[in-house]
Amino acid sequence: MRRVSILGATGSIGQNTIDLIDRAPPGTFEVVALTGGRNVAQLAEDARRLGAAVAVTAHEEHLEELRAALDGSGVEAAAGQGALIEAAARPADWVMSAIVGAAGLAPGLAALEQGATLALANKESMVCAGPLVMATARRHGATVLPVDSEHSAVFQGLVGEDRAAVERIVITASGGAFRDWPLERLAHATPAEAATHPNWDMGQRITIDSASMFNKALEVIEARELFGVEPARIEVLVHPESIVHALVGFADGALMAHVGPPDMRHAIGYALNWPERRALPVERLDLAALGQLTFRAPDDRRYPALRLAREVMARGGLSGAAFNAAKEIALDGFIAGRIGFLEMAEVVEEVLSRLSSEPGRIDASFDLETVLHIDGSARRVAGQVISERTS
Ligand code: NAD
Ligand code: MG
């Protein structure tokens, strides 16, 4: 019996993970902790059905509601940041990190500290503090398994291979909702338009990040941190069909591609069953029916986020934490209608430049406190930049 916990259980990744657990033969998994946010009804329903030991809402004001919803079930109810960390630290074999944003970092670290295998959907923790995450895993003999579809694809492409023979990593991008829009129209794109993805069904924030390519920018940095590959060896390729998820290029010129339907349950299931491969309820591709797959280079003018990711990697240190935090605030600003679609990248760039003008600020050593400090500074500065633009 494998003991599993799901951080961010009520989200898109969390619900897909629960779907796979629901379908597994009885006795395969024992659910330890489920965590969520304001969707207390969903959290309580899943915790009851799966017989979780504890259910946690991130928000203290929802504790009473959660308690009431769990009444008589035997599932413990808890709330708040401390409870989230405590849930992640409960002994488990496998923990899904699927909270969105930098908020996923501390709970993910707590899971690694107890030695659990961490299935990492929360790319933001790698962008903010990749070296800290990987060092924590090493120190506690824990494993990090990528769940982002591109990174799972790369991970699978590397099984049994000599890492020294890896020449390049290519991650694909659908191009998001606006890939075929004329550039002039982008300035007026609305949050509703950006939140519709052509191929993947995901949470709202990551879908908008796909349209701006901030998602791919985070993923390039995530790949660097997960696989220890130099930035110059990581490429992005626009592939509108989202069928090839990533390719690994080797010294002999071979390119190994991971091909599959755009369904997150593949990457989640691969991590859930790792190191075994088991049957998964995903569509079997009919390539003849698909007929063709297309690829093109990303256009830098359309996707300034990709350029910013390169700058962040060149700068190193804690600039990833500043980048991610500024991006989260810029995204909030866009969703709230305070700034335009193209202004998100401008805000992030401005934050990076203001923070780096204070020497040493984004190049300090990696510990959780320093990362959270930079995260907080970048959020404040991003808030100022947005206020200046809107006043
Ligand atoms: P989502 O918005 O659907 O769900 C997020 C989950 O995190 C919810 O359970 C929510 O309650 C919880 N949460 C939100 N803010 C929180 C906070 N401050 N503290 C504690 N919990 C909080 O997001 P998602 O699309 O499932 O994405 C989750 C993570 O997985 C993100 O890092 C995303 O980049 C990554 N990811 C998602 C997909 C996808 O297909 N959805 C694919 C690859 C990677
Ligand atoms: Mg991805």
Tab-separated table of C-alpha atoms and ligand atoms in Angstrom:
chain	number	residue	atom	x	y	z
A	1	MET	CA	0.000	0.000	0.000
A	2	ARG	CA	1.507	3.318	-1.076
A	3	ARG	CA	0.834	6.261	1.251
A	4	VAL	CA	0.110	9.392	-0.795
A	5	SER	CA	-0.659	13.049	-0.080
A	6	ILE	CA	-1.878	15.686	-2.522
A	7	LEU	CA	-1.036	19.359	-1.975
A	8	GLY	CA	-3.424	21.425	-4.088
A	9	ALA	CA	-5.897	18.543	-4.356
A	10	THR	CA	-8.822	20.718	-5.476
A	11	GLY	CA	-7.011	22.162	-8.514
A	12	SER	CA	-6.706	20.868	-12.034
A	13	ILE	CA	-3.615	18.713	-11.374
A	14	GLY	CA	-4.945	17.639	-7.974
A	15	GLN	CA	-8.269	16.479	-9.437
A	16	ASN	CA	-6.515	14.564	-12.221
A	17	THR	CA	-4.365	12.872	-9.577
A	18	ILE	CA	-7.476	11.947	-7.600
A	19	ASP	CA	-9.067	10.566	-10.763
A	20	LEU	CA	-6.135	8.140	-11.148
A	21	ILE	CA	-6.298	7.156	-7.464
A	22	ASP	CA	-10.063	6.582	-7.745
A	23	ARG	CA	-9.480	4.221	-10.686
A	24	ALA	CA	-6.691	2.207	-9.025
A	25	PRO	CA	-7.559	-1.230	-7.612
A	26	PRO	CA	-8.657	-0.996	-3.951
A	27	GLY	CA	-5.712	-1.279	-1.580
A	28	THR	CA	-3.217	0.343	-3.994
A	29	PHE	CA	-3.103	3.706	-2.230
A	30	GLU	CA	-3.669	4.985	1.274
A	31	VAL	CA	-4.425	8.725	1.292
A	32	VAL	CA	-2.710	10.650	4.077
A	33	ALA	CA	-3.351	14.370	3.446
A	34	LEU	CA	-5.351	16.422	0.965
A	35	THR	CA	-5.003	20.202	0.877
A	36	GLY	CA	-6.997	22.871	-0.901
A	37	GLY	CA	-8.043	26.493	-0.787
A	38	ARG	CA	-11.555	27.925	-0.736
A	39	ASN	CA	-13.289	25.010	-2.472
A	40	VAL	CA	-14.048	23.356	0.840
A	41	ALA	CA	-16.971	21.258	-0.476
A	42	GLN	CA	-14.756	19.541	-3.050
A	43	LEU	CA	-11.962	19.041	-0.544
A	44	ALA	CA	-14.286	17.480	2.023
A	45	GLU	CA	-16.025	15.270	-0.535
A	46	ASP	CA	-12.711	13.874	-1.817
A	47	ALA	CA	-11.273	13.455	1.682
A	48	ARG	CA	-14.352	11.462	2.756
A	49	ARG	CA	-14.436	9.264	-0.330
A	50	LEU	CA	-10.694	8.553	-0.239
A	51	GLY	CA	-10.630	8.118	3.547
A	52	ALA	CA	-7.855	10.687	4.015
A	53	ALA	CA	-6.315	11.070	7.461
A	54	VAL	CA	-6.408	14.885	7.273
A	55	ALA	CA	-7.850	17.617	5.037
A	56	VAL	CA	-6.391	21.120	5.144
A	57	THR	CA	-7.667	24.399	3.740
A	58	ALA	CA	-5.043	27.090	3.237
A	59	HIS	CA	-7.454	29.669	4.666
A	60	GLU	CA	-8.124	29.780	8.411
A	61	GLU	CA	-11.498	31.474	7.887
A	62	HIS	CA	-12.742	28.278	6.191
A	63	LEU	CA	-11.853	25.949	9.059
A	64	GLU	CA	-15.341	25.842	10.583
A	65	GLU	CA	-16.924	25.137	7.207
A	66	LEU	CA	-14.419	22.314	6.597
A	67	ARG	CA	-15.029	20.871	10.061
A	68	ALA	CA	-18.766	20.871	9.469
A	69	ALA	CA	-18.372	19.242	6.045
A	70	LEU	CA	-16.213	16.487	7.535
A	71	ASP	CA	-18.372	15.935	10.597
A	72	GLY	CA	-18.671	12.239	11.444
A	73	SER	CA	-16.237	11.144	8.708
A	74	GLY	CA	-13.232	10.553	10.944
A	75	VAL	CA	-11.156	12.861	8.698
A	76	GLU	CA	-9.247	15.449	10.707
A	77	ALA	CA	-9.741	19.091	9.607
A	78	ALA	CA	-7.051	21.782	9.765
A	79	ALA	CA	-6.374	25.225	8.279
A	80	GLY	CA	-3.667	27.756	7.597
A	81	GLN	CA	-0.066	27.869	6.451
A	82	GLY	CA	1.317	25.944	9.434
A	83	ALA	CA	-1.241	23.181	8.921
A	84	LEU	CA	-0.278	22.928	5.237
A	85	ILE	CA	3.350	22.366	6.151
A	86	GLU	CA	2.381	19.923	8.873
A	87	ALA	CA	0.258	17.971	6.370
A	88	ALA	CA	3.152	17.850	3.894
A	89	ALA	CA	5.438	16.619	6.661
A	90	ARG	CA	3.162	13.706	7.625
A	91	PRO	CA	4.882	10.459	6.728
A	92	ALA	CA	3.961	9.462	3.165
A	93	ASP	CA	5.727	7.636	0.351
A	94	TRP	CA	4.621	9.989	-2.401
A	95	VAL	CA	3.504	13.618	-2.293
A	96	MET	CA	1.976	15.526	-5.200
A	97	SER	CA	3.066	19.181	-5.183
A	98	ALA	CA	0.233	20.870	-7.071
A	99	ILE	CA	-0.336	24.147	-5.279
A	100	VAL	CA	-0.113	27.027	-7.741
A	101	GLY	CA	2.586	29.680	-7.316
A	102	ALA	CA	5.445	30.257	-4.890
A	103	ALA	CA	3.051	29.187	-2.104
A	104	GLY	CA	3.936	25.612	-3.092
A	105	LEU	CA	7.604	25.947	-2.155
A	106	ALA	CA	7.561	25.534	1.636
A	107	PRO	CA	5.103	22.590	1.693
A	108	GLY	CA	7.126	20.857	-1.050
A	109	LEU	CA	10.311	21.255	0.986
A	110	ALA	CA	8.548	19.815	4.041
A	111	ALA	CA	7.580	16.738	1.997
A	112	LEU	CA	11.184	16.269	0.857
A	113	GLU	CA	12.454	16.661	4.402
A	114	GLN	CA	10.439	13.629	5.480
A	115	GLY	CA	12.010	11.709	2.580
A	116	ALA	CA	8.902	11.386	0.410
A	117	THR	CA	9.097	11.135	-3.367
A	118	LEU	CA	7.921	14.531	-4.554
A	119	ALA	CA	5.850	14.570	-7.725
A	120	LEU	CA	6.489	18.139	-8.787
A	121	ALA	CA	3.803	19.935	-10.760
A	122	ASN	CA	4.558	23.198	-8.953
A	123	LYS	CA	7.194	24.505	-11.365
A	124	GLU	CA	7.346	27.778	-9.453
A	125	SER	CA	9.318	26.106	-6.645
A	126	MET	CA	12.046	25.140	-9.122
A	127	VAL	CA	12.095	28.639	-10.592
A	128	CYS	CA	12.265	30.321	-7.165
A	129	ALA	CA	14.658	27.942	-5.514
A	130	GLY	CA	15.731	25.034	-7.718
A	131	PRO	CA	19.095	24.561	-5.983
A	132	LEU	CA	17.378	24.568	-2.561
A	133	VAL	CA	14.792	21.991	-3.686
A	134	MET	CA	17.395	19.680	-5.194
A	135	ALA	CA	19.791	20.034	-2.226
A	136	THR	CA	16.947	19.284	0.210
A	137	ALA	CA	16.070	16.156	-1.774
A	138	ARG	CA	19.700	14.988	-1.766
A	139	ARG	CA	20.115	15.641	1.940
A	140	HIS	CA	17.064	13.559	2.813
A	141	GLY	CA	17.500	10.839	0.208
A	142	ALA	CA	14.261	11.954	-1.459
A	143	THR	CA	13.409	11.849	-5.165
A	144	VAL	CA	11.945	14.668	-7.262
A	145	LEU	CA	9.842	13.444	-10.189
A	146	PRO	CA	8.769	16.065	-12.722
A	147	VAL	CA	5.046	16.253	-13.498
A	148	ASP	CA	5.074	19.146	-15.927
A	149	SER	CA	4.352	17.299	-19.188
A	150	GLU	CA	7.490	18.554	-20.962
A	151	HIS	CA	9.746	17.711	-18.037
A	152	SER	CA	8.188	14.307	-17.524
A	153	ALA	CA	8.860	13.733	-21.235
A	154	VAL	CA	12.517	14.734	-20.844
A	155	PHE	CA	12.847	12.610	-17.712
A	156	GLN	CA	11.474	9.613	-19.599
A	157	GLY	CA	13.820	10.359	-22.519
A	158	LEU	CA	16.787	10.245	-20.159
A	159	VAL	CA	16.042	6.839	-18.605
A	160	GLY	CA	19.040	4.585	-19.166
A	161	GLU	CA	20.977	7.268	-21.050
A	162	ASP	CA	24.411	8.686	-20.381
A	163	ARG	CA	23.786	12.247	-19.147
A	164	ALA	CA	27.180	13.321	-20.501
A	165	ALA	CA	25.947	12.496	-24.017
A	166	VAL	CA	22.997	14.911	-23.809
A	167	GLU	CA	23.539	17.701	-26.297
A	168	ARG	CA	20.277	19.558	-25.986
A	169	ILE	CA	16.803	19.545	-24.560
A	170	VAL	CA	13.903	20.816	-26.638
A	171	ILE	CA	10.646	21.622	-24.911
A	172	THR	CA	7.608	22.323	-27.001
A	173	ALA	CA	5.000	25.056	-26.563
A	174	SER	CA	1.534	25.166	-28.063
A	175	GLY	CA	1.882	28.908	-28.494
A	176	GLY	CA	-1.203	29.471	-26.335
A	177	ALA	CA	-4.453	31.212	-27.131
A	178	PHE	CA	-2.916	34.034	-29.190
A	179	ARG	CA	-0.352	32.235	-31.293
A	180	ASP	CA	-2.074	33.252	-34.527
A	181	TRP	CA	-3.281	36.686	-33.503
A	182	PRO	CA	-1.751	39.703	-35.251
A	183	LEU	CA	0.759	41.374	-32.896
A	184	GLU	CA	-1.207	44.662	-32.810
A	185	ARG	CA	-4.214	42.884	-31.320
A	186	LEU	CA	-2.303	41.458	-28.349
A	187	ALA	CA	-2.286	44.735	-26.426
A	188	HIS	CA	-6.089	44.520	-26.181
A	189	ALA	CA	-6.399	40.825	-25.297
A	190	THR	CA	-8.750	40.244	-22.361
A	191	PRO	CA	-8.263	37.807	-19.456
A	192	ALA	CA	-11.227	35.727	-20.700
A	193	GLU	CA	-9.610	35.395	-24.131
A	194	ALA	CA	-6.239	34.472	-22.587
A	195	ALA	CA	-7.812	31.870	-20.307
A	196	THR	CA	-8.912	29.632	-23.184
A	197	HIS	CA	-6.282	27.096	-24.183
A	198	PRO	CA	-6.356	25.515	-27.653
A	199	ASN	CA	-5.251	22.024	-26.459
A	200	TRP	CA	-4.891	21.638	-22.689
A	201	ASP	CA	-7.520	21.904	-19.979
A	202	MET	CA	-5.679	23.533	-17.059
A	203	GLY	CA	-6.110	25.993	-14.194
A	204	GLN	CA	-6.818	29.649	-15.101
A	205	ARG	CA	-3.404	31.020	-14.120
A	206	ILE	CA	-1.288	28.554	-16.082
A	207	THR	CA	-3.584	28.929	-19.092
A	208	ILE	CA	-3.011	32.698	-19.192
A	209	ASP	CA	0.706	32.045	-18.662
A	210	SER	CA	0.580	29.809	-21.727
A	211	ALA	CA	-0.818	32.632	-23.851
A	212	SER	CA	1.967	34.988	-22.723
A	213	MET	CA	4.586	32.175	-22.758
A	214	PHE	CA	5.459	33.026	-19.160
A	215	ASN	CA	4.609	29.383	-18.577
A	216	LYS	CA	7.275	28.309	-21.077
A	217	ALA	CA	9.704	30.836	-19.581
A	218	LEU	CA	9.203	29.208	-16.174
A	219	GLU	CA	9.609	25.784	-17.782
A	220	VAL	CA	12.949	26.641	-19.398
A	221	ILE	CA	14.270	27.618	-15.964
A	222	GLU	CA	12.616	24.532	-14.434
A	223	ALA	CA	14.413	22.320	-17.004
A	224	ARG	CA	17.717	23.920	-16.197
A	225	GLU	CA	17.253	23.266	-12.482
A	226	LEU	CA	15.828	19.743	-12.799
A	227	PHE	CA	18.293	18.383	-15.321
A	228	GLY	CA	21.365	20.551	-14.666
A	229	VAL	CA	21.687	21.451	-18.353
A	230	GLU	CA	23.306	24.738	-19.406
A	231	PRO	CA	20.768	27.346	-20.565
A	232	ALA	CA	22.236	27.460	-24.080
A	233	ARG	CA	21.340	23.777	-24.503
A	234	ILE	CA	17.639	24.283	-23.728
A	235	GLU	CA	15.473	25.186	-26.704
A	236	VAL	CA	11.814	26.076	-27.104
A	237	LEU	CA	9.904	24.936	-30.168
A	238	VAL	CA	6.373	26.032	-31.012
A	239	HIS	CA	4.281	22.969	-31.795
A	240	PRO	CA	0.595	23.898	-32.078
A	241	GLU	CA	-0.735	20.311	-31.879
A	242	SER	CA	0.802	19.602	-28.391
A	243	ILE	CA	1.498	15.962	-29.299
A	244	VAL	CA	5.298	15.972	-29.043
A	245	HIS	CA	5.974	17.140	-25.475
A	246	ALA	CA	9.759	17.339	-25.506
A	247	LEU	CA	12.818	15.970	-27.270
A	248	VAL	CA	16.248	15.053	-25.969
A	249	GLY	CA	19.133	15.437	-28.400
A	250	PHE	CA	22.238	13.286	-27.962
A	251	ALA	CA	25.861	13.586	-29.059
A	252	ASP	CA	25.307	11.157	-31.933
A	253	GLY	CA	22.641	13.409	-33.437
A	254	ALA	CA	19.681	11.285	-32.319
A	255	LEU	CA	16.621	13.161	-31.100
A	256	MET	CA	14.366	11.131	-28.821
A	257	ALA	CA	10.834	12.533	-28.821
A	258	HIS	CA	8.079	11.887	-26.302
A	259	VAL	CA	4.785	11.678	-28.154
A	260	GLY	CA	1.399	11.475	-26.464
A	261	PRO	CA	-2.055	13.025	-26.200
A	262	PRO	CA	-2.352	16.336	-24.320
A	263	ASP	CA	-3.654	14.781	-21.101
A	264	MET	CA	-1.914	15.547	-17.807
A	265	ARG	CA	-2.920	12.149	-16.463
A	266	HIS	CA	-0.064	10.657	-18.454
A	267	ALA	CA	2.666	12.628	-16.654
A	268	ILE	CA	0.856	12.377	-13.310
A	269	GLY	CA	0.341	8.627	-13.743
A	270	TYR	CA	3.952	8.082	-14.797
A	271	ALA	CA	5.083	9.746	-11.553
A	272	LEU	CA	2.433	7.941	-9.492
A	273	ASN	CA	3.517	4.501	-10.723
A	274	TRP	CA	7.246	5.227	-11.104
A	275	PRO	CA	9.512	3.324	-11.416
A	276	GLU	CA	6.927	1.009	-12.979
A	277	ARG	CA	4.796	1.753	-16.002
A	278	ARG	CA	1.144	0.804	-15.608
A	279	ALA	CA	-1.878	1.152	-17.871
A	280	LEU	CA	-3.358	4.661	-17.839
A	281	PRO	CA	-6.783	5.840	-19.001
A	282	VAL	CA	-5.416	8.175	-21.678
A	283	GLU	CA	-6.284	8.247	-25.360
A	284	ARG	CA	-4.117	6.090	-27.645
A	285	LEU	CA	-2.889	8.290	-30.475
A	286	ASP	CA	-3.700	7.489	-34.064
A	287	LEU	CA	-0.885	9.250	-35.897
A	288	ALA	CA	-2.262	8.365	-39.308
A	289	ALA	CA	-5.509	10.096	-38.367
A	290	LEU	CA	-3.556	13.121	-37.129
A	291	GLY	CA	-1.740	13.177	-40.469
A	292	GLN	CA	0.822	15.814	-39.675
A	293	LEU	CA	2.624	17.558	-36.847
A	294	THR	CA	3.989	21.057	-37.315
A	295	PHE	CA	6.780	23.027	-35.665
A	296	ARG	CA	8.058	26.579	-35.790
A	297	ALA	CA	10.551	28.777	-33.973
A	298	PRO	CA	9.094	31.070	-31.293
A	299	ASP	CA	8.836	34.724	-32.299
A	300	ASP	CA	10.735	36.870	-29.783
A	301	ARG	CA	8.558	39.922	-30.402
A	302	ARG	CA	5.446	37.951	-29.590
A	303	TYR	CA	6.941	36.301	-26.518
A	304	PRO	CA	9.202	38.668	-24.525
A	305	ALA	CA	8.863	36.301	-21.526
A	306	LEU	CA	11.260	33.869	-23.211
A	307	ARG	CA	13.938	36.550	-23.481
A	308	LEU	CA	13.416	37.434	-19.815
A	309	ALA	CA	13.905	33.770	-18.829
A	310	ARG	CA	17.286	33.785	-20.609
A	311	GLU	CA	18.258	36.922	-18.693
A	312	VAL	CA	17.197	35.367	-15.412
A	313	MET	CA	19.288	32.249	-16.066
A	314	ALA	CA	22.310	34.354	-17.058
A	315	ARG	CA	21.971	36.366	-13.858
A	316	GLY	CA	21.396	33.307	-11.688
A	317	GLY	CA	21.180	33.565	-7.902
A	318	LEU	CA	17.754	34.457	-6.662
A	319	SER	CA	16.628	36.273	-9.790
A	320	GLY	CA	14.307	33.320	-10.486
A	321	ALA	CA	12.451	34.047	-7.247
A	322	ALA	CA	12.111	37.718	-8.222
A	323	PHE	CA	11.024	36.773	-11.739
A	324	ASN	CA	8.346	34.380	-10.545
A	325	ALA	CA	6.976	36.731	-7.876
A	326	ALA	CA	6.854	39.683	-10.279
A	327	LYS	CA	5.101	37.464	-12.815
A	328	GLU	CA	2.489	36.394	-10.231
A	329	ILE	CA	1.691	40.033	-9.362
A	330	ALA	CA	1.650	41.072	-13.028
A	331	LEU	CA	-0.751	38.195	-13.727
A	332	ASP	CA	-2.994	39.319	-10.841
A	333	GLY	CA	-2.901	42.822	-12.359
A	334	PHE	CA	-3.927	41.499	-15.770
A	335	ILE	CA	-6.710	39.312	-14.377
A	336	ALA	CA	-8.025	42.295	-12.388
A	337	GLY	CA	-8.016	44.457	-15.542
A	338	ARG	CA	-5.399	46.878	-14.147
A	339	ILE	CA	-2.768	46.243	-16.822
A	340	GLY	CA	-2.861	44.999	-20.397
A	341	PHE	CA	-1.660	41.658	-21.682
A	342	LEU	CA	1.649	42.970	-23.062
A	343	GLU	CA	2.289	45.025	-19.936
A	344	MET	CA	2.829	41.851	-17.880
A	345	ALA	CA	6.285	41.345	-19.409
A	346	GLU	CA	7.074	45.058	-19.093
A	347	VAL	CA	6.240	44.994	-15.388
A	348	VAL	CA	8.372	41.892	-14.788
A	349	GLU	CA	11.308	43.398	-16.666
A	350	GLU	CA	11.039	46.614	-14.679
A	351	VAL	CA	10.989	44.709	-11.371
A	352	LEU	CA	14.093	42.719	-12.323
A	353	SER	CA	15.938	45.870	-13.232
A	354	ARG	CA	14.904	47.765	-10.064
A	355	LEU	CA	15.880	44.886	-7.801
A	356	SER	CA	19.212	44.277	-9.463
A	357	SER	CA	20.187	47.919	-9.092
A	358	GLU	CA	20.525	47.173	-5.395
A	359	PRO	CA	23.757	45.184	-5.421
A	360	GLY	CA	23.572	41.664	-4.065
A	361	ARG	CA	19.820	41.675	-3.640
A	362	ILE	CA	19.099	38.888	-6.061
A	363	ASP	CA	22.334	36.981	-5.748
A	364	ALA	CA	22.273	35.887	-2.143
A	365	SER	CA	22.551	32.282	-1.012
A	366	PHE	CA	19.606	29.937	-1.173
A	367	ASP	CA	17.729	29.305	2.013
A	368	LEU	CA	13.966	29.437	2.404
A	369	GLU	CA	14.052	32.673	4.376
A	370	THR	CA	16.148	34.492	1.744
A	371	VAL	CA	13.982	33.173	-1.070
A	372	LEU	CA	10.811	34.341	0.701
A	373	HIS	CA	12.433	37.717	1.395
A	374	ILE	CA	13.231	38.252	-2.299
A	375	ASP	CA	9.787	36.937	-3.219
A	376	GLY	CA	8.237	39.555	-0.896
A	377	SER	CA	10.435	42.398	-2.237
A	378	ALA	CA	9.623	41.534	-5.827
A	379	ARG	CA	5.889	41.451	-5.043
A	380	ARG	CA	6.103	44.884	-3.391
A	381	VAL	CA	8.098	46.408	-6.244
A	382	ALA	CA	5.755	44.843	-8.825
A	383	GLY	CA	2.802	46.371	-6.960
A	384	GLN	CA	4.514	49.782	-7.101
A	385	VAL	CA	5.285	49.454	-10.805
A	386	ILE	CA	1.657	48.582	-11.553
A	387	SER	CA	0.364	51.460	-9.398
A	388	GLU	CA	2.658	53.913	-11.205
A	389	ARG	CA	1.270	52.730	-14.531
A	390	THR	CA	-2.347	52.927	-13.513
A	391	SER	CA	-2.276	56.219	-11.575
B	1	NAD	P1	-5.262	25.294	-10.007
B	1	NAD	O1	-5.401	26.751	-9.882
B	1	NAD	O2	-6.266	24.525	-10.770
B	1	NAD	O3	-5.159	24.625	-8.530
B	1	NAD	C1	-4.284	25.140	-7.575
B	1	NAD	C2	-4.422	24.417	-6.247
B	1	NAD	O4	-3.595	25.109	-5.288
B	1	NAD	C3	-5.833	24.424	-5.661
B	1	NAD	O5	-6.012	23.238	-4.902
B	1	NAD	C4	-5.826	25.630	-4.733
B	1	NAD	O6	-6.757	25.512	-3.682
B	1	NAD	C5	-4.419	25.578	-4.200
B	1	NAD	N1	-3.886	26.889	-3.815
B	1	NAD	C6	-3.946	28.034	-4.525
B	1	NAD	N2	-3.336	29.036	-3.862
B	1	NAD	C7	-2.871	28.501	-2.710
B	1	NAD	C8	-2.138	29.020	-1.594
B	1	NAD	N3	-1.766	30.312	-1.555
B	1	NAD	N4	-1.819	28.179	-0.587
B	1	NAD	C9	-2.190	26.875	-0.618
B	1	NAD	N5	-2.890	26.332	-1.645
B	1	NAD	C10	-3.221	27.131	-2.671
B	1	NAD	O7	-3.790	25.052	-10.608
B	1	NAD	P2	-3.273	23.859	-11.533
B	1	NAD	O8	-3.524	24.207	-12.949
B	1	NAD	O9	-3.723	22.569	-10.984
B	1	NAD	O10	-1.695	23.988	-11.327
B	1	NAD	C11	-1.046	23.566	-10.142
B	1	NAD	C12	0.446	23.601	-10.378
B	1	NAD	O11	0.771	22.654	-11.406
B	1	NAD	C13	0.973	24.944	-10.879
B	1	NAD	O12	2.264	25.146	-10.383
B	1	NAD	C14	1.041	24.749	-12.387
B	1	NAD	O13	2.014	25.577	-12.990
B	1	NAD	C15	1.444	23.296	-12.479
B	1	NAD	N6	1.060	22.635	-13.724
B	1	NAD	C16	-0.245	22.527	-14.060
B	1	NAD	C17	-0.615	21.903	-15.238
B	1	NAD	C18	-2.069	21.707	-15.584
B	1	NAD	O14	-2.362	20.999	-16.542
B	1	NAD	N7	-2.992	22.264	-14.871
B	1	NAD	C19	0.367	21.393	-16.091
B	1	NAD	C20	1.710	21.511	-15.718
B	1	NAD	C21	2.039	22.135	-14.526
B	2	MG	MG	4.145	22.208	-19.123
